[in-house]
N, C-alpha and C. Protein backbone atom coordinates (compact mmCIF):
# COMPACT_ATOMS: atom_id res chain seq x y z
N MET A 1 1.20 -1.17 -0.01
CA MET A 1 -0.11 -0.18 0.05
C MET A 1 1.00 1.06 -0.03
N GLU A 2 0.51 2.31 -0.68
CA GLU A 2 1.16 3.25 -0.68
C GLU A 2 0.63 4.80 -0.25
N VAL A 3 1.72 5.64 0.56
CA VAL A 3 0.84 6.40 1.50
C VAL A 3 1.25 7.41 0.76
N ARG A 4 -0.09 8.27 0.21
CA ARG A 4 0.66 9.56 0.25
C ARG A 4 -0.16 10.47 0.81
N GLY A 5 0.80 11.77 0.88
CA GLY A 5 0.12 12.75 1.54
C GLY A 5 0.90 14.43 1.32
N LEU A 6 1.24 15.17 2.26
CA LEU A 6 1.91 16.83 1.81
C LEU A 6 3.27 16.30 2.71
N CYS A 7 3.90 16.57 1.81
CA CYS A 7 5.37 16.76 2.17
C CYS A 7 5.62 17.54 2.77
N SER A 8 6.33 17.58 4.42
CA SER A 8 6.84 18.61 5.79
C SER A 8 7.66 19.52 4.88
N ILE A 9 8.39 19.40 3.80
CA ILE A 9 9.27 20.54 3.58
C ILE A 9 9.20 20.96 2.87
N CYS A 10 8.89 20.44 1.42
CA CYS A 10 8.60 21.28 0.22
C CYS A 10 6.59 21.73 0.08
N GLY A 11 6.36 20.89 0.67
CA GLY A 11 4.37 21.14 0.84
C GLY A 11 4.32 20.25 -0.44
N SER A 12 4.84 19.22 -1.51
CA SER A 12 4.25 18.73 -2.18
C SER A 12 3.41 17.61 -2.09
N ILE A 13 2.60 17.02 -2.97
CA ILE A 13 1.33 15.98 -2.99
C ILE A 13 2.26 14.52 -2.98
N ALA A 14 2.67 13.98 -2.72
CA ALA A 14 3.36 12.54 -3.26
C ALA A 14 3.72 11.19 -2.07
N LYS A 15 4.36 10.30 -2.73
CA LYS A 15 4.06 9.60 -1.98
C LYS A 15 4.99 9.58 -0.97
N MET A 16 5.00 9.41 0.30
CA MET A 16 5.52 9.85 1.42
C MET A 16 6.88 8.66 1.84
N TYR A 17 7.54 9.28 2.34
CA TYR A 17 8.53 8.53 3.06
C TYR A 17 9.16 8.87 4.50
N THR A 18 9.61 8.02 5.50
CA THR A 18 9.48 8.72 6.91
C THR A 18 10.91 8.77 7.07
N CYS A 19 11.55 10.06 7.44
CA CYS A 19 12.59 9.94 7.82
C CYS A 19 13.20 9.11 9.51
N SER A 20 14.76 8.48 9.41
CA SER A 20 14.68 7.34 10.49
C SER A 20 15.16 8.35 11.35
N LEU A 21 15.44 9.59 11.52
CA LEU A 21 16.10 10.80 12.42
C LEU A 21 15.14 11.46 13.14
N CYS A 22 14.66 12.13 12.06
CA CYS A 22 13.37 12.77 13.12
C CYS A 22 11.94 12.48 12.97
N GLY A 23 11.58 11.58 11.75
CA GLY A 23 10.44 11.25 11.98
C GLY A 23 9.59 11.86 11.01
N SER A 24 9.99 12.89 10.43
CA SER A 24 9.22 14.10 9.59
C SER A 24 8.87 12.75 8.17
N LEU A 25 7.31 13.22 7.75
CA LEU A 25 7.12 12.60 6.21
C LEU A 25 7.57 13.58 4.75
N VAL A 26 8.30 12.77 4.20
CA VAL A 26 8.72 13.42 3.27
C VAL A 26 8.57 12.88 1.83
N CYS A 27 8.72 13.44 0.89
CA CYS A 27 8.29 13.21 -0.77
C CYS A 27 9.58 12.53 -1.36
N SER A 28 10.07 12.13 -2.16
CA SER A 28 10.89 11.33 -2.87
C SER A 28 12.21 12.49 -2.86
N ARG A 29 11.60 13.99 -3.43
CA ARG A 29 12.60 14.35 -3.50
C ARG A 29 13.46 14.94 -2.51
N CYS A 30 12.83 15.02 -1.30
CA CYS A 30 13.24 15.67 -0.26
C CYS A 30 13.89 14.10 0.82
N PHE A 31 13.94 12.92 0.07
CA PHE A 31 14.18 11.97 1.22
C PHE A 31 15.49 11.53 0.08
N GLN A 32 16.59 11.22 1.37
CA GLN A 32 17.68 10.60 0.83
C GLN A 32 17.89 9.32 1.11
N PRO A 33 16.91 8.04 0.45
CA PRO A 33 17.14 6.84 0.28
C PRO A 33 18.62 6.13 0.91
N LYS A 34 19.49 6.63 0.39
CA LYS A 34 20.99 6.21 0.90
C LYS A 34 20.90 5.96 2.11
N HIS A 35 20.57 6.50 3.36
CA HIS A 35 21.07 6.93 4.58
C HIS A 35 19.56 6.88 5.10
N GLY A 36 18.30 6.92 4.17
CA GLY A 36 17.61 6.68 4.98
C GLY A 36 16.50 8.09 6.03
N ILE A 37 16.77 9.17 5.66
CA ILE A 37 16.78 10.43 6.30
C ILE A 37 16.28 11.12 5.31
N CYS A 38 15.71 12.55 5.76
CA CYS A 38 15.49 13.83 4.67
C CYS A 38 16.61 14.83 4.69
N LYS A 39 16.49 15.60 4.04
CA LYS A 39 17.18 16.32 3.21
C LYS A 39 17.85 17.49 4.27
N ARG A 40 16.73 17.70 5.36
CA ARG A 40 17.15 18.42 6.36
C ARG A 40 18.15 18.02 7.73
N CYS A 41 17.68 16.80 7.51
CA CYS A 41 18.63 15.89 8.38
C CYS A 41 19.83 15.56 8.03
N GLN A 42 19.81 15.46 6.57
CA GLN A 42 21.78 15.56 6.11
C GLN A 42 21.96 16.26 5.89
N LYS A 43 21.85 17.57 6.29
CA LYS A 43 22.34 18.85 6.24
C LYS A 43 22.92 19.21 7.34
N GLY A 44 22.16 18.66 8.33
CA GLY A 44 22.83 18.92 9.46
C GLY A 44 23.60 17.88 10.11
N LEU A 45 23.93 16.74 9.10
CA LEU A 45 25.23 15.78 9.52
C LEU A 45 26.29 16.08 8.95
N LYS A 46 26.35 17.39 7.80
CA LYS A 46 27.24 17.77 7.01
C LYS A 46 28.30 18.56 7.78
N ALA A 47 29.62 17.48 7.73
CA ALA A 47 31.13 18.21 8.49
C ALA A 47 31.00 19.61 7.94
N PRO A 48 31.16 20.91 9.12
CA PRO A 48 31.25 22.25 8.26
C PRO A 48 32.52 22.15 7.45
């Protein structure tokens, strides 16, 4: 079953993925499948 909803980052209506760090529901454009996290969390994990 596919879950569709409103992305908590960009606001698009699409298939949703759950970030394993913050739990946000995000679309495929805002999700990093390699790490299972959203792009917001990925930015926070990058070294300065």
